[in-house]
Amino acid sequence: MTDMHDVRFGAAATVGAAGTALGNEARGGIAGGRPGDIVDAVETARTGQAAGAVTAVSRPELLSRGRDELWQAVDARDELTAARGVFDLLDSGLAAEDILLEVIAPVQQKVGTEWAAGRITVAQEHAATAIHDRVIAAMAHRATPKRPESDGTGRPDRATVTVACVEGEWHALPARILAETLRLRGHTVDFLGAQVPTPHLIAHLHRTAPDVVALSSSLPTRLPTAHAAITAIQATGIPVIAGGAAFAPDGRYARLLGADAWAAGAREAAEVLGRGLRRPHPDAARPAVDDLPHLSDQEYTMVSRGKRQLVKNTLAGLERRLPAMRSYGEAERERTAEDVAHIVDFLAAALYTDDARLFTGFLDWTGDILEARGVPARVLLPGLELLRQELKDFPRALDFLEQGGAALHGRNPRPTAPGPGAVA
């Protein structure tokens, strides 16, 4: 299982699928260097136009050329060339926000598409993500934020925003691009990065008291954790903007989980801030079952808590059904166990939201990923059948598993190349 990229919350968001080992998004830089090192190197090596020069090339052409050149640089794992190209775009007169959202984000989406189609490796995908992360950091040393404007009351039209990834969410690039976009628009941004445990986030909010929290999640399997974070943040009297691929392209899971707002991208998030958000009353805290009454059947709880045994029993059943598995080495068994675990995780998330589309979309997309690598999607069917046997006393789980099997049976046997993040 590895990462898959889509443009959500202003950047490349990620969704996992079965097939290989789930990798965490590469973060950090080369040999522990600082973003300023890139700035110094690029300024020394630059041969382009002077800062602020006017170019005769049209904006669409600049953006298109910038995407092409950035892709070539990250595909070659050439960080210096990638940074130099981005700085040249700044010198051409393009706004830093446009470079973030119309050059870097689409190239990161292409990285995910190329991985999904089997044309680049997990390591290459992580290298490209790391380059983008460091280039964005370097841009922050060059791009000047807008001065906040008055809202007509004499107060500056600016908010203090804490941007954080949900606990367990390692894919920080979408949140990073959001944070930089808001900073460029004059907001005060406190970027906390990947995988922020909810108790630590709440303690931080008590110390800093921001106007808004922007909460990012890329994997739908993090939705239960996102729900807990949303309600805990609101209990402090701070509103929450939710964003990222986990919340679905139309934001339906953000609404389901009670977020104060949802934003499809960084510009949309800025618009939400511009309209203002009402602060929730601290006494409005509520248990999850109040938002999601279907949780009272305990199916989500039983499946999520029983995951380890479900995976163990399913693997044993697969060995009985598929004799070839008995000759698997340790690495092959581990990958198979991970694949089964991801199926259980997505089933649990679907039970939490009571939305079969979350599960069937994951299986269908996973089938595309497998078939792009020459593995038929039907290899997933025995595992689903064994899970049906294990969960025979859980009506909603059985229904979702049956819908998942039907989605795999009804697939086009010759799918197009998988896209970045077709889940949900």
XYZ file of C-alpha atoms in Angstrom:
424
model
C 0.000 0.000 0.000
C 1.299 3.398 -0.838
C 0.223 6.949 -1.346
C -2.177 8.324 -3.896
C -2.568 11.950 -4.728
C -5.450 14.241 -5.502
C -5.898 17.998 -5.276
C -7.821 18.758 -2.100
C -7.515 21.631 0.399
C -5.259 23.383 -2.096
C -2.681 20.699 -2.777
C -2.010 17.074 -3.431
C -3.934 15.052 -0.904
C -3.532 11.344 -0.568
C -5.579 8.229 -0.300
C -4.279 4.732 0.341
C -5.243 1.562 -1.534
C -4.386 -2.130 -1.408
C -1.562 -3.538 -3.470
C 1.728 -2.535 -1.860
C 2.936 -1.375 1.542
C 1.396 1.876 2.824
C 4.144 4.469 2.930
C 4.189 7.679 4.858
C 4.688 10.838 2.847
C 8.354 11.735 2.710
C 9.004 14.865 4.678
C 12.043 16.957 5.428
C 14.928 17.667 3.157
C 18.230 16.619 1.709
C 20.969 15.798 4.218
C 19.252 17.876 6.878
C 19.758 21.095 4.920
C 17.780 24.258 5.575
C 15.285 25.832 3.116
C 17.550 28.857 3.090
C 20.288 26.705 1.582
C 18.145 26.330 -1.523
C 17.566 30.068 -1.667
C 21.299 30.764 -1.480
C 22.152 28.148 -4.097
C 19.481 29.289 -6.511
C 20.363 32.945 -6.146
C 23.997 32.088 -6.871
C 23.150 29.926 -9.890
C 20.341 32.029 -11.307
C 20.672 33.149 -14.900
C 17.057 34.206 -15.424
C 15.384 37.575 -15.321
C 15.876 40.073 -12.509
C 13.214 40.104 -9.821
C 10.074 41.938 -10.850
C 10.912 41.968 -14.557
C 7.989 41.983 -16.962
C 7.830 39.057 -19.350
C 6.287 38.962 -22.781
C 5.155 35.361 -22.275
C 1.453 34.993 -21.453
C 0.352 33.822 -18.020
C -1.171 30.519 -19.267
C 2.023 29.771 -21.171
C 4.155 30.536 -18.133
C 2.043 28.233 -15.969
C 2.120 25.438 -18.537
C 5.863 25.754 -19.041
C 6.377 25.916 -15.285
C 4.448 22.671 -14.757
C 6.399 20.897 -17.475
C 9.768 22.019 -16.160
C 8.910 21.286 -12.541
C 7.731 17.795 -13.447
C 10.971 17.110 -15.318
C 12.981 18.317 -12.321
C 11.147 16.294 -9.675
C 11.061 13.242 -11.940
C 14.864 13.523 -12.127
C 15.013 14.188 -8.357
C 16.806 17.469 -9.112
C 15.871 19.760 -6.239
C 18.069 22.678 -7.274
C 16.579 22.828 -10.781
C 13.076 22.557 -9.342
C 13.730 25.492 -6.996
C 15.419 27.556 -9.702
C 12.417 27.074 -12.000
C 9.973 28.147 -9.302
C 12.057 31.230 -8.488
C 12.196 32.121 -12.178
C 8.392 32.026 -12.222
C 8.344 34.426 -9.279
C 10.742 36.722 -11.138
C 8.537 36.604 -14.220
C 5.767 38.295 -12.247
C 3.592 35.300 -11.379
C 2.031 35.460 -7.953
C 3.343 32.992 -5.392
C -0.220 31.774 -4.774
C -0.618 30.917 -8.458
C 2.652 28.999 -8.409
C 1.549 27.034 -5.350
C -1.906 26.160 -6.640
C -1.462 26.086 -10.408
C 2.059 24.702 -10.758
C 3.176 22.764 -7.674
C -0.194 21.237 -6.788
C -0.908 19.930 -10.329
C 2.600 18.501 -10.605
C 2.127 16.711 -7.283
C -1.148 15.330 -8.658
C 0.758 14.084 -11.696
C 3.216 12.384 -9.343
C 0.317 10.453 -7.856
C -1.110 9.595 -11.266
C 2.241 8.288 -12.448
C 2.550 6.110 -9.353
C -0.986 4.810 -9.769
C -0.243 3.812 -13.344
C 2.883 1.977 -12.208
C 5.261 4.292 -14.056
C 7.166 5.513 -10.988
C 8.054 3.795 -7.728
C 7.031 4.567 -4.161
C 10.518 5.916 -3.497
C 10.300 8.251 -6.514
C 6.914 9.486 -5.347
C 8.289 10.228 -1.905
C 11.335 11.988 -3.355
C 9.122 14.241 -5.474
C 6.951 15.088 -2.455
C 10.029 15.935 -0.384
C 11.321 18.249 -3.140
C 7.988 20.048 -3.305
C 7.974 20.459 0.468
C 11.421 22.056 0.477
C 10.714 24.272 -2.530
C 7.596 25.606 -0.787
C 9.673 26.323 2.304
C 12.205 28.165 0.163
C 9.445 30.205 -1.490
C 8.360 31.422 1.933
C 11.689 33.284 2.183
C 10.995 35.105 -1.083
C 7.248 35.726 -1.341
C 5.830 38.738 0.489
C 2.412 38.378 2.125
C -0.309 40.880 1.339
C -0.948 43.621 3.847
C -4.252 42.953 5.603
C -7.098 45.190 4.461
C -9.682 46.798 6.711
C -13.082 45.121 6.897
C -14.808 48.498 7.205
C -14.759 48.553 10.992
C -11.198 49.765 11.266
C -9.953 46.276 12.076
C -7.665 44.419 9.658
C -9.363 41.706 7.620
C -7.075 39.017 8.979
C -7.526 35.843 11.029
C -5.199 33.754 13.124
C -5.427 30.207 11.805
C -3.980 26.985 13.179
C -3.421 24.465 10.386
C -2.954 20.845 11.450
C -3.246 17.315 10.135
C -5.518 14.866 11.917
C -3.882 12.436 14.315
C -2.478 9.530 12.300
C -2.386 11.567 9.086
C 1.181 11.784 7.809
C 0.456 13.527 4.507
C 1.271 17.125 5.342
C 1.777 18.648 1.890
C -1.898 19.638 1.375
C -1.935 21.386 4.737
C 1.424 23.000 3.973
C 0.135 24.533 0.747
C -3.005 25.721 2.520
C -0.932 27.332 5.261
C 1.315 29.134 2.766
C -1.666 30.355 0.730
C -3.357 31.818 3.803
C -0.088 33.392 4.926
C 0.338 35.016 1.522
C -3.138 36.497 1.900
C -2.115 38.205 5.120
C -3.481 35.799 7.703
C -1.408 34.787 10.708
C -0.802 31.053 10.341
C 0.375 28.524 12.905
C 1.296 25.421 10.885
C 1.617 22.300 13.040
C 2.365 19.786 10.282
C 1.578 16.092 10.089
C 0.073 13.720 12.629
C -0.988 16.003 15.472
C -2.432 13.973 18.380
C -5.770 15.456 19.391
C -4.914 15.965 23.104
C -1.752 17.871 22.145
C -3.675 19.931 19.604
C -6.267 20.934 22.210
C -3.578 21.873 24.719
C -1.910 24.012 22.061
C -5.191 25.759 21.247
C -5.722 26.642 24.910
C -2.334 28.372 24.860
C -2.646 30.130 21.509
C -6.414 30.811 21.130
C -6.602 31.105 17.301
C -9.691 32.350 15.487
C -10.035 29.178 13.395
C -8.570 25.699 13.069
C -8.092 24.260 9.573
C -8.027 20.485 9.934
C -6.601 18.404 7.083
C -7.038 14.700 6.418
C -6.263 12.771 3.266
C -7.165 9.194 4.183
C -10.853 8.332 4.722
C -9.753 5.801 7.331
C -8.908 8.796 9.554
C -12.507 10.067 9.593
C -13.359 8.685 13.063
C -10.275 10.412 14.460
C -11.162 13.583 12.547
C -14.638 13.496 14.115
C -13.170 13.320 17.610
C -10.819 16.210 16.798
C -13.620 18.369 15.378
C -15.818 17.985 18.445
C -12.877 18.532 20.820
C -11.817 21.717 19.013
C -15.365 23.056 18.985
C -15.588 22.413 22.726
C -12.872 25.075 23.109
C -15.099 27.582 21.310
C -13.037 27.564 18.094
C -14.661 26.825 14.709
C -13.243 24.181 12.367
C -12.719 24.267 8.609
C -12.263 20.710 7.327
C -10.471 19.865 4.102
C -8.655 17.095 2.313
C -9.527 14.038 0.263
C -10.777 12.156 3.334
C -13.849 14.388 3.454
C -14.878 13.459 -0.152
C -14.857 15.676 -3.243
C -18.175 17.265 -2.254
C -17.343 17.628 1.443
C -20.154 15.325 2.544
C -18.139 13.777 5.370
C -17.146 17.197 6.725
C -20.835 18.035 6.998
C -21.633 14.603 8.431
C -19.028 15.015 11.172
C -20.246 18.470 12.136
C -17.407 20.686 10.909
C -18.281 24.378 10.856
C -17.168 24.651 7.223
C -15.585 22.656 4.425
C -13.205 23.897 1.764
C -12.326 22.086 -1.443
C -9.091 24.028 -1.808
C -6.933 26.768 -0.376
C -8.720 29.561 -2.210
C -12.065 28.267 -0.993
C -10.700 28.168 2.556
C -9.615 31.795 2.206
C -13.132 32.686 1.037
C -14.615 30.945 4.081
C -12.332 32.994 6.331
C -13.374 36.134 4.483
C -17.041 35.437 5.178
C -16.310 34.723 8.826
C -17.264 31.789 11.028
C -19.454 31.828 14.085
C -17.663 30.579 17.186
C -19.292 27.430 18.576
C -20.522 27.493 22.150
C -18.192 25.452 24.384
C -21.216 23.750 25.950
C -22.220 22.385 22.548
C -19.880 19.373 22.866
C -21.663 16.150 21.987
C -20.927 12.423 21.801
C -20.299 10.949 18.346
C -23.530 8.968 18.417
C -25.504 12.250 18.505
C -24.120 13.127 15.056
C -24.176 9.523 13.817
C -27.049 7.578 15.400
C -26.230 4.481 13.325
C -23.176 3.982 15.541
C -25.520 2.692 18.238
C -25.494 -0.732 16.533
C -21.820 -1.091 17.609
C -20.762 -2.538 14.228
C -18.068 0.064 13.705
C -16.726 -0.484 17.217
C -16.685 -4.267 16.903
C -15.019 -4.266 13.479
C -12.388 -1.671 14.370
C -11.550 -3.248 17.717
C -11.546 -6.735 16.221
C -9.336 -5.788 13.272
C -6.330 -7.805 14.395
C -8.330 -11.025 14.758
C -10.213 -10.376 11.513
C -6.954 -10.039 9.606
C -5.503 -13.140 11.264
C -8.570 -15.270 10.500
C -8.816 -13.991 6.924
C -5.151 -14.806 6.261
C -5.660 -18.322 7.620
C -8.686 -18.752 5.365
C -6.775 -17.508 2.339
C -4.035 -20.059 3.000
C -6.641 -22.830 3.010
C -8.233 -21.560 -0.219
C -5.051 -20.595 -2.018
C -2.369 -23.259 -1.529
C 0.215 -21.048 -3.250
C 0.135 -18.772 -0.190
C 1.742 -21.500 1.894
C 4.995 -20.936 0.036
C 4.962 -17.180 0.629
C 8.010 -15.695 2.272
C 7.825 -13.327 5.226
C 7.722 -10.198 3.035
C 4.895 -11.569 0.857
C 2.870 -12.580 3.900
C 3.395 -9.151 5.415
C 2.184 -7.380 2.276
C -0.874 -9.647 2.083
C -1.660 -8.943 5.734
C -1.351 -5.202 5.068
C -3.736 -5.461 2.132
C -6.333 -7.280 4.218
C -5.862 -4.755 7.022
C -6.525 -1.867 4.619
C -9.729 -3.537 3.440
C -10.859 -3.844 7.067
C -9.882 -0.214 7.737
C -11.956 1.070 4.831
C -14.860 -1.167 5.800
C -14.728 0.285 9.314
C -14.654 3.839 7.937
C -17.671 3.049 5.770
C -19.496 1.698 8.822
C -18.613 4.854 10.744
C -20.053 7.099 8.050
C -22.774 4.598 7.050
C -21.787 5.155 3.428
C -21.053 2.112 1.254
C -19.580 4.391 -1.427
C -16.519 4.899 0.720
C -15.855 1.140 0.675
C -16.875 0.341 -2.907
C -14.940 3.340 -4.228
C -11.839 2.127 -2.429
C -12.174 -1.389 -3.851
C -12.809 -0.166 -7.375
C -9.831 2.180 -7.262
C -7.699 -0.577 -5.770
C -8.731 -2.818 -8.648
C -7.436 -0.193 -11.065
C -4.137 -0.008 -9.202
C -3.736 -3.793 -9.238
C -4.639 -4.175 -12.896
C -2.231 -1.398 -13.867
C 0.418 -3.727 -12.432
C -0.860 -6.807 -14.214
C -2.756 -8.245 -11.226
C -6.471 -8.997 -11.801
C -8.848 -7.184 -9.459
C -10.629 -10.459 -8.713
C -7.782 -11.424 -6.351
C -9.632 -9.279 -3.798
C -12.790 -11.403 -3.930
C -11.692 -14.353 -1.728
C -10.749 -11.963 1.038
C -14.178 -10.297 0.870
C -15.887 -13.690 1.019
C -13.897 -14.681 4.099
C -14.710 -11.383 5.774
C -18.395 -12.004 5.072
C -18.085 -15.281 6.959
C -16.328 -13.589 9.849
C -18.920 -10.802 10.020
C -22.054 -12.857 9.367
C -23.799 -11.345 12.413
C -23.231 -7.720 11.299
C -25.981 -6.680 8.826
C -24.472 -3.374 7.696
C -21.005 -4.879 7.280
C -22.443 -7.756 5.252
C -24.322 -5.326 3.030
C -21.185 -3.250 2.392
C -19.099 -6.368 1.671
C -21.711 -7.597 -0.795
C -21.761 -4.212 -2.515
C -17.968 -4.304 -2.644
C -18.019 -7.736 -4.286
C -20.598 -6.545 -6.802
C -18.435 -3.532 -7.645
C -15.471 -5.827 -8.369
C -17.577 -8.273 -10.408
C -19.031 -5.411 -12.442
C -15.714 -3.823 -13.309
C -14.608 -3.134 -16.835
C -12.018 -5.880 -17.400
C -9.731 -3.412 -19.186
C -9.822 -0.236 -17.085
C -8.183 3.011 -17.986
C -5.110 4.042 -16.051
C -6.125 4.735 -12.435
C -6.528 8.329 -11.447
C -5.163 9.983 -8.333
C -7.620 9.382 -5.552
C -10.826 7.996 -6.971
C -11.933 6.852 -3.532
C -15.321 8.206 -2.349
